PDB file of C-alpha atoms and ligand atoms in Angstrom:
ATOM      1  CA  UNK A   1       0.000   0.000   0.000  1.00 41.00           C
ATOM      2  CA  UNK A   2       1.214   3.533  -0.794  1.00 49.00           C
ATOM      3  CA  UNK A   3       2.220   5.220   2.465  1.00 53.00           C
ATOM      4  CA  UNK A   4       0.079   8.182   3.472  1.00 66.00           C
ATOM      5  CA  UNK A   5       1.766  11.522   2.892  1.00 81.00           C
ATOM      6  CA  UNK A   6       1.609  12.985   6.391  1.00 89.00           C
ATOM      7  CA  UNK A   7       1.417  16.804   6.229  1.00 93.00           C
ATOM      8  CA  UNK A   8      -0.099  17.467   9.640  1.00 93.00           C
ATOM      9  CA  UNK A   9       2.472  20.094  10.672  1.00 94.00           C
ATOM     10  CA  UNK A  10       1.880  22.071   7.467  1.00 94.00           C
ATOM     11  CA  UNK A  11      -1.893  21.724   7.306  1.00 93.00           C
ATOM     12  CA  UNK A  12      -2.558  22.520  10.967  1.00 91.00           C
ATOM     13  CA  UNK A  13       0.364  24.832  11.801  1.00 90.00           C
ATOM     14  CA  UNK A  14       1.015  25.893  15.397  1.00 85.00           C
ATOM     15  CA  UNK A  15       2.306  23.079  17.605  1.00 88.00           C
ATOM     16  CA  UNK A  16       0.974  20.284  15.345  1.00 91.00           C
ATOM     17  CA  UNK A  17       3.542  17.637  14.392  1.00 91.00           C
ATOM     18  CA  UNK A  18       3.668  14.987  11.664  1.00 92.00           C
ATOM     19  CA  UNK A  19       3.303  11.486  13.095  1.00 89.00           C
ATOM     20  CA  UNK A  20       5.283   9.911  10.257  1.00 88.00           C
ATOM     21  CA  UNK A  21       8.954  10.887  10.024  1.00 85.00           C
ATOM     22  CA  UNK A  22      10.035  12.298   6.636  1.00 88.00           C
ATOM     23  CA  UNK A  23      11.248   9.789   4.028  1.00 88.00           C
ATOM     24  CA  UNK A  24      14.976   9.024   4.146  1.00 89.00           C
ATOM     25  CA  UNK A  25      16.382  10.821   1.109  1.00 90.00           C
ATOM     26  CA  UNK A  26      19.716  10.899  -0.704  1.00 90.00           C
ATOM     27  CA  UNK A  27      19.243  14.551  -1.508  1.00 93.00           C
ATOM     28  CA  UNK A  28      17.007  17.129   0.176  1.00 95.00           C
ATOM     29  CA  UNK A  29      15.039  18.855  -2.563  1.00 96.00           C
ATOM     30  CA  UNK A  30      13.658  22.333  -1.940  1.00 97.00           C
ATOM     31  CA  UNK A  31      11.395  23.260  -4.823  1.00 98.00           C
ATOM     32  CA  UNK A  32       8.682  25.675  -5.859  1.00 98.00           C
ATOM     33  CA  UNK A  33       5.971  24.438  -8.252  1.00 98.00           C
ATOM     34  CA  UNK A  34       4.575  27.200 -10.475  1.00 98.00           C
ATOM     35  CA  UNK A  35       1.876  27.153 -13.128  1.00 98.00           C
ATOM     36  CA  UNK A  36      -1.713  28.105 -13.832  1.00 98.00           C
ATOM     37  CA  UNK A  37      -4.609  26.787 -11.726  1.00 97.00           C
ATOM     38  CA  UNK A  38      -5.491  23.248 -12.780  1.00 96.00           C
ATOM     39  CA  UNK A  39      -2.288  22.618 -14.763  1.00 97.00           C
ATOM     40  CA  UNK A  40      -1.540  19.560 -12.596  1.00 97.00           C
ATOM     41  CA  UNK A  41       0.773  20.871  -9.848  1.00 97.00           C
ATOM     42  CA  UNK A  42      -0.953  18.798  -7.144  1.00 95.00           C
ATOM     43  CA  UNK A  43      -0.852  15.675  -9.333  1.00 95.00           C
ATOM     44  CA  UNK A  44       2.873  16.158  -9.965  1.00 97.00           C
ATOM     45  CA  UNK A  45       3.551  16.990  -6.299  1.00 97.00           C
ATOM     46  CA  UNK A  46       2.126  13.605  -5.332  1.00 94.00           C
ATOM     47  CA  UNK A  47       4.320  11.755  -7.853  1.00 96.00           C
ATOM     48  CA  UNK A  48       7.376  13.803  -6.911  1.00 97.00           C
ATOM     49  CA  UNK A  49       6.809  13.163  -3.214  1.00 95.00           C
ATOM     50  CA  UNK A  50       7.014   9.412  -3.766  1.00 94.00           C
ATOM     51  CA  UNK A  51      10.138   9.776  -5.935  1.00 95.00           C
ATOM     52  CA  UNK A  52      12.065  12.472  -4.059  1.00 96.00           C
ATOM     53  CA  UNK A  53      10.553  12.418  -0.574  1.00 95.00           C
ATOM     54  CA  UNK A  54       9.864  16.165  -0.597  1.00 96.00           C
ATOM     55  CA  UNK A  55       6.686  17.198   1.192  1.00 96.00           C
ATOM     56  CA  UNK A  56       3.941  19.072  -0.696  1.00 96.00           C
ATOM     57  CA  UNK A  57       3.432  22.408   1.054  1.00 97.00           C
ATOM     58  CA  UNK A  58       0.272  23.782  -0.573  1.00 96.00           C
ATOM     59  CA  UNK A  59      -1.149  27.072   0.692  1.00 96.00           C
ATOM     60  CA  UNK A  60      -4.488  26.267  -0.996  1.00 95.00           C
ATOM     61  CA  UNK A  61      -4.669  23.013   1.002  1.00 93.00           C
ATOM     62  CA  UNK A  62      -4.159  24.943   4.259  1.00 93.00           C
ATOM     63  CA  UNK A  63      -7.106  27.215   3.418  1.00 92.00           C
ATOM     64  CA  UNK A  64      -9.249  24.206   2.438  1.00 91.00           C
ATOM     65  CA  UNK A  65      -8.263  22.311   5.612  1.00 89.00           C
ATOM     66  CA  UNK A  66      -9.359  25.316   7.685  1.00 87.00           C
ATOM     67  CA  UNK A  67     -12.814  25.231   6.066  1.00 81.00           C
ATOM     68  CA  UNK A  68     -15.451  24.126   8.551  1.00 75.00           C
ATOM     69  CA  UNK A  69     -13.207  25.116  11.481  1.00 79.00           C
ATOM     70  CA  UNK A  70     -14.660  27.942  13.550  1.00 72.00           C
ATOM     71  CA  UNK A  71     -13.242  31.155  12.034  1.00 68.00           C
ATOM     72  CA  UNK A  72     -14.418  34.364  13.687  1.00 62.00           C
ATOM     73  CA  UNK A  73     -16.461  36.520  11.305  1.00 65.00           C
ATOM     74  CA  UNK A  74     -14.235  39.303  10.012  1.00 67.00           C
ATOM     75  CA  UNK A  75     -11.062  37.316  10.738  1.00 85.00           C
ATOM     76  CA  UNK A  76      -8.305  37.006   8.126  1.00 88.00           C
ATOM     77  CA  UNK A  77      -9.142  33.291   7.667  1.00 88.00           C
ATOM     78  CA  UNK A  78     -12.868  34.010   7.098  1.00 88.00           C
ATOM     79  CA  UNK A  79     -11.929  36.672   4.524  1.00 91.00           C
ATOM     80  CA  UNK A  80      -9.471  34.233   2.869  1.00 93.00           C
ATOM     81  CA  UNK A  81     -12.178  31.550   2.569  1.00 90.00           C
ATOM     82  CA  UNK A  82     -14.555  33.841   0.730  1.00 91.00           C
ATOM     83  CA  UNK A  83     -11.814  35.290  -1.519  1.00 94.00           C
ATOM     84  CA  UNK A  84     -10.798  31.741  -2.405  1.00 94.00           C
ATOM     85  CA  UNK A  85     -14.366  30.715  -3.206  1.00 92.00           C
ATOM     86  CA  UNK A  86     -14.655  33.646  -5.643  1.00 94.00           C
ATOM     87  CA  UNK A  87     -11.338  32.703  -7.247  1.00 96.00           C
ATOM     88  CA  UNK A  88      -9.530  35.817  -6.022  1.00 97.00           C
ATOM     89  CA  UNK A  89      -6.069  35.775  -4.501  1.00 98.00           C
ATOM     90  CA  UNK A  90      -5.919  35.843  -0.728  1.00 97.00           C
ATOM     91  CA  UNK A  91      -4.200  38.966   0.622  1.00 97.00           C
ATOM     92  CA  UNK A  92      -0.388  38.755   0.766  1.00 97.00           C
ATOM     93  CA  UNK A  93      -0.386  39.617   4.477  1.00 96.00           C
ATOM     94  CA  UNK A  94      -2.643  36.652   5.312  1.00 96.00           C
ATOM     95  CA  UNK A  95      -0.636  34.224   3.161  1.00 97.00           C
ATOM     96  CA  UNK A  96       2.685  35.404   4.586  1.00 97.00           C
ATOM     97  CA  UNK A  97       1.433  35.062   8.168  1.00 95.00           C
ATOM     98  CA  UNK A  98       0.315  31.512   7.394  1.00 94.00           C
ATOM     99  CA  UNK A  99       3.719  30.610   5.918  1.00 96.00           C
ATOM    100  CA  UNK A 100       5.623  32.330   8.763  1.00 94.00           C
ATOM    101  CA  UNK A 101       3.696  30.151  11.248  1.00 93.00           C
ATOM    102  CA  UNK A 102       4.933  27.037   9.427  1.00 95.00           C
ATOM    103  CA  UNK A 103       8.597  27.842   8.762  1.00 94.00           C
ATOM    104  CA  UNK A 104       9.772  24.698  10.551  1.00 92.00           C
ATOM    105  CA  UNK A 105       8.380  22.764   7.528  1.00 95.00           C
ATOM    106  CA  UNK A 106      11.096  24.478   5.465  1.00 94.00           C
ATOM    107  CA  UNK A 107      13.633  22.542   7.543  1.00 92.00           C
ATOM    108  CA  UNK A 108      11.925  19.175   7.064  1.00 90.00           C
ATOM    109  CA  UNK A 109      14.624  16.517   6.492  1.00 90.00           C
ATOM    110  CA  UNK A 110      12.671  15.142   3.526  1.00 93.00           C
ATOM    111  CA  UNK A 111      12.698  18.489   1.698  1.00 96.00           C
ATOM    112  CA  UNK A 112       9.681  20.386   0.386  1.00 97.00           C
ATOM    113  CA  UNK A 113       7.741  21.502  -2.666  1.00 98.00           C
ATOM    114  CA  UNK A 114       5.929  24.799  -2.234  1.00 98.00           C
ATOM    115  CA  UNK A 115       2.721  24.483  -4.282  1.00 97.00           C
ATOM    116  CA  UNK A 116       0.678  27.643  -4.884  1.00 97.00           C
ATOM    117  CA  UNK A 117       3.165  29.839  -3.022  1.00 98.00           C
ATOM    118  CA  UNK A 118       4.550  32.309  -3.979  1.00 98.00           C
ATOM    119  CA  UNK A 119       1.815  33.733  -6.198  1.00 98.00           C
ATOM    120  CA  UNK A 120       2.765  37.410  -6.250  1.00 98.00           C
ATOM    121  CA  UNK A 121       6.040  39.315  -6.494  1.00 98.00           C
ATOM    122  CA  UNK A 122       5.672  40.454  -2.864  1.00 98.00           C
ATOM    123  CA  UNK A 123       5.340  36.798  -1.789  1.00 98.00           C
ATOM    124  CA  UNK A 124       8.392  35.809  -3.874  1.00 98.00           C
ATOM    125  CA  UNK A 125      10.497  38.560  -2.295  1.00 98.00           C
ATOM    126  CA  UNK A 126       9.294  37.522   1.177  1.00 98.00           C
ATOM    127  CA  UNK A 127      10.172  33.885   0.443  1.00 98.00           C
ATOM    128  CA  UNK A 128      13.679  34.882  -0.671  1.00 97.00           C
ATOM    129  CA  UNK A 129      14.149  36.801   2.589  1.00 97.00           C
ATOM    130  CA  UNK A 130      12.764  33.901   4.624  1.00 96.00           C
ATOM    131  CA  UNK A 131      15.129  31.421   2.967  1.00 95.00           C
ATOM    132  CA  UNK A 132      18.140  33.688   3.565  1.00 96.00           C
ATOM    133  CA  UNK A 133      17.186  34.213   7.214  1.00 95.00           C
ATOM    134  CA  UNK A 134      16.901  30.431   7.666  1.00 94.00           C
ATOM    135  CA  UNK A 135      20.198  29.767   5.862  1.00 95.00           C
ATOM    136  CA  UNK A 136      18.623  27.587   3.160  1.00 95.00           C
ATOM    137  CA  UNK A 137      18.134  27.970  -0.589  1.00 96.00           C
ATOM    138  CA  UNK A 138      15.820  26.752  -3.336  1.00 97.00           C
ATOM    139  CA  UNK A 139      17.138  24.081  -5.715  1.00 96.00           C
ATOM    140  CA  UNK A 140      14.744  24.928  -8.543  1.00 97.00           C
ATOM    141  CA  UNK A 141      11.414  26.490  -9.485  1.00 98.00           C
ATOM    142  CA  UNK A 142       9.471  24.136 -11.751  1.00 98.00           C
ATOM    143  CA  UNK A 143       7.109  26.030 -14.044  1.00 98.00           C
ATOM    144  CA  UNK A 144       4.394  23.901 -15.702  1.00 98.00           C
ATOM    145  CA  UNK A 145       3.100  25.326 -18.986  1.00 98.00           C
ATOM    146  CA  UNK A 146      -0.085  24.333 -20.849  1.00 97.00           C
ATOM    147  CA  UNK A 147      -2.405  26.040 -23.370  1.00 97.00           C
ATOM    148  CA  UNK A 148      -5.362  27.691 -21.636  1.00 96.00           C
ATOM    149  CA  UNK A 149      -8.079  25.522 -23.238  1.00 95.00           C
ATOM    150  CA  UNK A 150      -6.412  22.397 -21.779  1.00 96.00           C
ATOM    151  CA  UNK A 151      -6.094  24.079 -18.392  1.00 97.00           C
ATOM    152  CA  UNK A 152      -9.824  24.891 -18.391  1.00 96.00           C
ATOM    153  CA  UNK A 153     -10.708  21.347 -19.404  1.00 96.00           C
ATOM    154  CA  UNK A 154      -8.548  19.907 -16.573  1.00 96.00           C
ATOM    155  CA  UNK A 155     -10.167  22.218 -14.003  1.00 96.00           C
ATOM    156  CA  UNK A 156     -13.753  21.749 -15.129  1.00 94.00           C
ATOM    157  CA  UNK A 157     -13.463  17.936 -15.123  1.00 95.00           C
ATOM    158  CA  UNK A 158     -11.749  17.688 -11.729  1.00 96.00           C
ATOM    159  CA  UNK A 159     -13.596  15.894  -8.931  1.00 96.00           C
ATOM    160  CA  UNK A 160     -12.331  15.661  -5.343  1.00 95.00           C
ATOM    161  CA  UNK A 161     -13.198  13.081  -2.718  1.00 95.00           C
ATOM    162  CA  UNK A 162     -15.096  14.885   0.031  1.00 92.00           C
ATOM    163  CA  UNK A 163     -13.556  12.503   2.554  1.00 91.00           C
ATOM    164  CA  UNK A 164      -9.904  11.597   1.709  1.00 89.00           C
ATOM    165  CA  UNK A 165      -9.354  14.470  -0.823  1.00 88.00           C
ATOM    166  CA  UNK A 166      -8.105  12.163  -3.617  1.00 91.00           C
ATOM    167  CA  UNK A 167      -8.243  13.871  -7.014  1.00 94.00           C
ATOM    168  CA  UNK A 168      -9.997  12.437 -10.100  1.00 95.00           C
ATOM    169  CA  UNK A 169     -10.968  13.711 -13.527  1.00 95.00           C
ATOM    170  CA  UNK A 170     -14.199  12.785 -15.276  1.00 95.00           C
ATOM    171  CA  UNK A 171     -12.384  12.076 -18.575  1.00 94.00           C
ATOM    172  CA  UNK A 172      -8.680  11.482 -17.936  1.00 92.00           C
ATOM    173  CA  UNK A 173      -8.786   9.831 -14.506  1.00 93.00           C
ATOM    174  CA  UNK A 174     -12.357   8.668 -13.817  1.00 96.00           C
ATOM    175  CA  UNK A 175     -13.257   6.689 -10.687  1.00 97.00           C
ATOM    176  CA  UNK A 176     -14.337   3.050 -11.123  1.00 97.00           C
ATOM    177  CA  UNK A 177     -17.870   3.881  -9.937  1.00 96.00           C
ATOM    178  CA  UNK A 178     -19.206   7.267 -11.012  1.00 95.00           C
ATOM    179  CA  UNK A 179     -19.233   9.826  -8.191  1.00 96.00           C
ATOM    180  CA  UNK A 180     -17.490   7.506  -5.701  1.00 97.00           C
ATOM    181  CA  UNK A 181     -13.882   7.568  -4.502  1.00 97.00           C
ATOM    182  CA  UNK A 182     -11.863   4.447  -5.454  1.00 96.00           C
ATOM    183  CA  UNK A 183      -9.823   4.706  -2.250  1.00 94.00           C
ATOM    184  CA  UNK A 184     -12.346   5.283   0.541  1.00 95.00           C
ATOM    185  CA  UNK A 185     -15.820   5.165  -1.053  1.00 96.00           C
ATOM    186  CA  UNK A 186     -16.366   8.881  -0.274  1.00 96.00           C
ATOM    187  CA  UNK A 187     -18.565  11.136  -2.360  1.00 97.00           C
ATOM    188  CA  UNK A 188     -16.802  12.951  -5.219  1.00 97.00           C
ATOM    189  CA  UNK A 189     -17.489  16.687  -5.452  1.00 96.00           C
ATOM    190  CA  UNK A 190     -16.527  19.645  -7.605  1.00 95.00           C
ATOM    191  CA  UNK A 191     -14.454  22.304  -5.813  1.00 94.00           C
ATOM    192  CA  UNK A 192     -16.449  25.543  -5.324  1.00 91.00           C
ATOM    193  CA  UNK A 193     -13.702  27.503  -7.106  1.00 94.00           C
ATOM    194  CA  UNK A 194     -13.744  25.104 -10.091  1.00 96.00           C
ATOM    195  CA  UNK A 195     -17.059  26.602 -11.281  1.00 93.00           C
ATOM    196  CA  UNK A 196     -16.755  28.660 -14.493  1.00 93.00           C
ATOM    197  CA  UNK A 197     -17.166  32.141 -12.926  1.00 94.00           C
ATOM    198  CA  UNK A 198     -14.460  31.473 -10.291  1.00 95.00           C
ATOM    199  CA  UNK A 199     -12.164  29.823 -12.874  1.00 96.00           C
ATOM    200  CA  UNK A 200     -12.289  33.006 -14.981  1.00 96.00           C
ATOM    201  CA  UNK A 201     -11.213  35.090 -11.961  1.00 97.00           C
ATOM    202  CA  UNK A 202      -8.439  32.600 -11.062  1.00 97.00           C
ATOM    203  CA  UNK A 203      -6.998  32.678 -14.574  1.00 98.00           C
ATOM    204  CA  UNK A 204      -7.005  36.491 -14.599  1.00 98.00           C
ATOM    205  CA  UNK A 205      -5.243  36.557 -11.219  1.00 98.00           C
ATOM    206  CA  UNK A 206      -2.716  34.024 -12.524  1.00 98.00           C
ATOM    207  CA  UNK A 207      -1.879  36.054 -15.649  1.00 98.00           C
ATOM    208  CA  UNK A 208      -1.657  39.319 -13.752  1.00 98.00           C
ATOM    209  CA  UNK A 209       0.173  38.331 -10.561  1.00 98.00           C
ATOM    210  CA  UNK A 210       1.739  34.870 -10.855  1.00 98.00           C
ATOM    211  CA  UNK A 211       2.832  34.383 -14.481  1.00 98.00           C
ATOM    212  CA  UNK A 212       5.458  37.182 -14.172  1.00 98.00           C
ATOM    213  CA  UNK A 213       7.189  35.113 -11.446  1.00 98.00           C
ATOM    214  CA  UNK A 214       8.637  32.881 -14.178  1.00 98.00           C
ATOM    215  CA  UNK A 215      10.840  35.831 -15.239  1.00 98.00           C
ATOM    216  CA  UNK A 216      11.623  36.613 -11.588  1.00 98.00           C
ATOM    217  CA  UNK A 217      12.989  33.102 -11.066  1.00 98.00           C
ATOM    218  CA  UNK A 218      14.654  32.940 -14.487  1.00 98.00           C
ATOM    219  CA  UNK A 219      16.653  35.988 -13.396  1.00 98.00           C
ATOM    220  CA  UNK A 220      17.633  34.103 -10.226  1.00 96.00           C
ATOM    221  CA  UNK A 221      18.788  31.150 -12.366  1.00 96.00           C
ATOM    222  CA  UNK A 222      16.267  28.796 -10.766  1.00 97.00           C
ATOM    223  CA  UNK A 223      13.639  28.323 -13.487  1.00 97.00           C
ATOM    224  CA  UNK A 224      12.974  24.863 -14.954  1.00 97.00           C
ATOM    225  CA  UNK A 225      10.206  24.919 -17.583  1.00 98.00           C
ATOM    226  CA  UNK A 226       8.133  21.774 -18.123  1.00 98.00           C
ATOM    227  CA  UNK A 227       5.575  21.183 -20.873  1.00 98.00           C
ATOM    228  CA  UNK A 228       2.557  19.881 -18.924  1.00 98.00           C
ATOM    229  CA  UNK A 229       0.841  18.404 -21.992  1.00 97.00           C
ATOM    230  CA  UNK A 230       0.517  14.611 -21.942  1.00 96.00           C
ATOM    231  CA  UNK A 231      -0.107  11.862 -19.404  1.00 95.00           C
ATOM    232  CA  UNK A 232       0.838  12.720 -15.787  1.00 96.00           C
ATOM    233  CA  UNK A 233       3.570  10.034 -15.922  1.00 97.00           C
ATOM    234  CA  UNK A 234       5.134  11.708 -18.979  1.00 98.00           C
ATOM    235  CA  UNK A 235       5.047  15.116 -17.323  1.00 98.00           C
ATOM    236  CA  UNK A 236       6.563  13.550 -14.198  1.00 98.00           C
ATOM    237  CA  UNK A 237       9.366  11.847 -16.198  1.00 98.00           C
ATOM    238  CA  UNK A 238      10.148  15.149 -17.895  1.00 98.00           C
ATOM    239  CA  UNK A 239      10.262  16.933 -14.519  1.00 98.00           C
ATOM    240  CA  UNK A 240      12.649  14.341 -13.031  1.00 97.00           C
ATOM    241  CA  UNK A 241      14.848  14.498 -16.117  1.00 97.00           C
ATOM    242  CA  UNK A 242      15.166  18.265 -16.022  1.00 97.00           C
ATOM    243  CA  UNK A 243      15.879  18.253 -12.276  1.00 97.00           C
ATOM    244  CA  UNK A 244      18.544  15.559 -12.732  1.00 95.00           C
ATOM    245  CA  UNK A 245      20.187  17.596 -15.512  1.00 95.00           C
ATOM    246  CA  UNK A 246      20.264  20.600 -13.192  1.00 91.00           C
ATOM    247  CA  UNK A 247      22.048  18.579 -10.525  1.00 86.00           C
ATOM    248  CA  UNK A 248      24.594  17.304 -13.063  1.00 85.00           C
ATOM    249  CA  UNK A 249      25.295  20.853 -14.271  1.00 84.00           C
ATOM    250  CA  UNK A 250      25.734  22.210 -10.728  1.00 80.00           C
TER     251      UNK A 250
HETATM  252  P1  AP5 B   1      -4.615  26.220  -4.997  1.00 95.39           P
HETATM  253  O1  AP5 B   1      -5.166  25.179  -4.156  1.00 95.39           O
HETATM  254  O2  AP5 B   1      -3.142  26.493  -4.966  1.00 95.39           O
HETATM  255  O3  AP5 B   1      -5.129  25.957  -6.445  1.00 95.39           O
HETATM  256  P2  AP5 B   1      -4.517  26.220  -7.904  1.00 95.39           P
HETATM  257  O4  AP5 B   1      -3.165  26.813  -7.998  1.00 95.39           O
HETATM  258  O5  AP5 B   1      -5.587  26.997  -8.552  1.00 95.39           O
HETATM  259  O6  AP5 B   1      -4.248  24.832  -8.403  1.00 95.39           O
HETATM  260  P3  AP5 B   1      -5.251  23.679  -8.448  1.00 95.39           P
HETATM  261  O7  AP5 B   1      -5.270  22.945  -7.145  1.00 95.39           O
HETATM  262  O8  AP5 B   1      -6.576  24.191  -8.948  1.00 95.39           O
HETATM  263  O9  AP5 B   1      -4.687  22.790  -9.616  1.00 95.39           O
HETATM  264  P4  AP5 B   1      -3.381  21.914  -9.778  1.00 95.39           P
HETATM  265  O10 AP5 B   1      -2.417  22.633 -10.644  1.00 95.39           O
HETATM  266  O11 AP5 B   1      -2.882  21.416  -8.453  1.00 95.39           O
HETATM  267  O12 AP5 B   1      -4.015  20.735 -10.630  1.00 95.39           O
HETATM  268  P5  AP5 B   1      -4.401  19.218 -10.233  1.00 95.39           P
HETATM  269  O13 AP5 B   1      -3.172  18.407 -10.030  1.00 95.39           O
HETATM  270  O14 AP5 B   1      -5.450  19.192  -9.167  1.00 95.39           O
HETATM  271  O15 AP5 B   1      -5.283  27.643  -4.665  1.00 95.39           O
HETATM  272  C1  AP5 B   1      -6.665  27.800  -4.559  1.00 95.39           C
HETATM  273  C2  AP5 B   1      -6.975  29.212  -4.094  1.00 95.39           C
HETATM  274  O16 AP5 B   1      -6.391  29.466  -2.797  1.00 95.39           O
HETATM  275  C3  AP5 B   1      -6.465  30.360  -4.959  1.00 95.39           C
HETATM  276  O17 AP5 B   1      -7.325  30.609  -6.059  1.00 95.39           O
HETATM  277  C4  AP5 B   1      -6.439  31.495  -3.935  1.00 95.39           C
HETATM  278  O18 AP5 B   1      -7.725  31.998  -3.699  1.00 95.39           O
HETATM  279  C5  AP5 B   1      -5.962  30.806  -2.674  1.00 95.39           C
HETATM  280  N1  AP5 B   1      -4.499  30.810  -2.532  1.00 95.39           N
HETATM  281  C6  AP5 B   1      -3.704  29.713  -2.372  1.00 95.39           C
HETATM  282  N2  AP5 B   1      -2.420  30.063  -2.272  1.00 95.39           N
HETATM  283  C7  AP5 B   1      -2.382  31.421  -2.357  1.00 95.39           C
HETATM  284  C8  AP5 B   1      -1.323  32.369  -2.360  1.00 95.39           C
HETATM  285  N3  AP5 B   1      -0.036  31.980  -2.213  1.00 95.39           N
HETATM  286  N4  AP5 B   1      -1.639  33.692  -2.504  1.00 95.39           N
HETATM  287  C9  AP5 B   1      -2.911  34.089  -2.632  1.00 95.39           C
HETATM  288  N5  AP5 B   1      -3.971  33.240  -2.657  1.00 95.39           N
HETATM  289  C10 AP5 B   1      -3.702  31.914  -2.524  1.00 95.39           C
HETATM  290  O19 AP5 B   1      -5.045  18.764 -11.626  1.00 95.39           O
HETATM  291  C11 AP5 B   1      -6.249  19.337 -12.099  1.00 95.39           C
HETATM  292  C12 AP5 B   1      -7.084  18.244 -12.812  1.00 95.39           C
HETATM  293  O20 AP5 B   1      -6.387  17.817 -13.974  1.00 95.39           O
HETATM  294  C13 AP5 B   1      -7.314  16.965 -11.968  1.00 95.39           C
HETATM  295  O21 AP5 B   1      -8.613  16.503 -12.215  1.00 95.39           O
HETATM  296  C14 AP5 B   1      -6.260  15.970 -12.476  1.00 95.39           C
HETATM  297  O22 AP5 B   1      -6.702  14.633 -12.368  1.00 95.39           O
HETATM  298  C15 AP5 B   1      -6.126  16.396 -13.942  1.00 95.39           C
HETATM  299  N6  AP5 B   1      -4.765  16.235 -14.453  1.00 95.39           N
HETATM  300  C16 AP5 B   1      -3.607  16.523 -13.805  1.00 95.39           C
HETATM  301  N7  AP5 B   1      -2.554  16.282 -14.610  1.00 95.39           N
HETATM  302  C17 AP5 B   1      -3.059  15.836 -15.790  1.00 95.39           C
HETATM  303  C18 AP5 B   1      -2.472  15.427 -17.013  1.00 95.39           C
HETATM  304  N8  AP5 B   1      -1.129  15.431 -17.184  1.00 95.39           N
HETATM  305  N9  AP5 B   1      -3.294  15.040 -18.019  1.00 95.39           N
HETATM  306  C19 AP5 B   1      -4.635  15.019 -17.856  1.00 95.39           C
HETATM  307  N10 AP5 B   1      -5.261  15.391 -16.717  1.00 95.39           N
HETATM  308  C20 AP5 B   1      -4.475  15.801 -15.691  1.00 95.39           C
END
């Protein structure tokens, strides 16, 4: 059985600890995964975790995990939840507070993949400062590229298990029984922000705020560009190849 990817410390923050120790790794990878919403970052993060041991640190997952928890009306988390539902970016201040509360995950022995962070130039600058202050550096920033019509088709067909959060796609990765999770039998749902009106807002936010980060990281010599077209295994093989080439060059 595939071991569960324990991300308790990241998802809960505060004093929460992961029960499972990080995977023993030959090399500690510290990566950022960039790319438009729905391009397949989460899918690749899962494959990369099993290959490299690095833990998927997704800011979107932290906001989703906080859903249903009591958040005081008017609090930063309540505001973040409604911004997320509309497809808007959460305010930099809120995101940076969330990351600052979880900096020990940056020292995880298994390494990490930041997924969905940074998303703005201010967040990228803050991450650079955070890494310097912690005496660590990024190995690479993997930027997944895909034509927009394919991105929209991936997002609109995505279904998530309401219980174990496994990800499916109605066409490219359907469950064995329609509407039911293969792993736990939970009900499959569409994410609120995968509806067309929210997707439009997310894509606009991506083009305006996040896409320019590719140039930011190219200038830092960290950018690795991956064509996200094709089966997830092909995209994964390409990612591993490009990362291996980077190591050889270094
Ligand atoms: P977040 O959770 O980060 O979402 P996202 O970036 O929009 O990415 P997604 O999770 O939608 O997609 P993905 O690229 O992981 O694709 P997946 O692998 O699931 O953020 C959500 C929201 O939170 C934001 O909109 C914002 O409001 C807020 N937020 C989070 N971080 C923030 C930050 N730093 N600053 C401000 N706001 C922030 O794949 C998608 C589908 O495609 C699946 O169905 C999958 O099965 C299928 N698929 C995957 N790969 C392939 C393939 N190769 N071929 C065919 N199908 C595929």
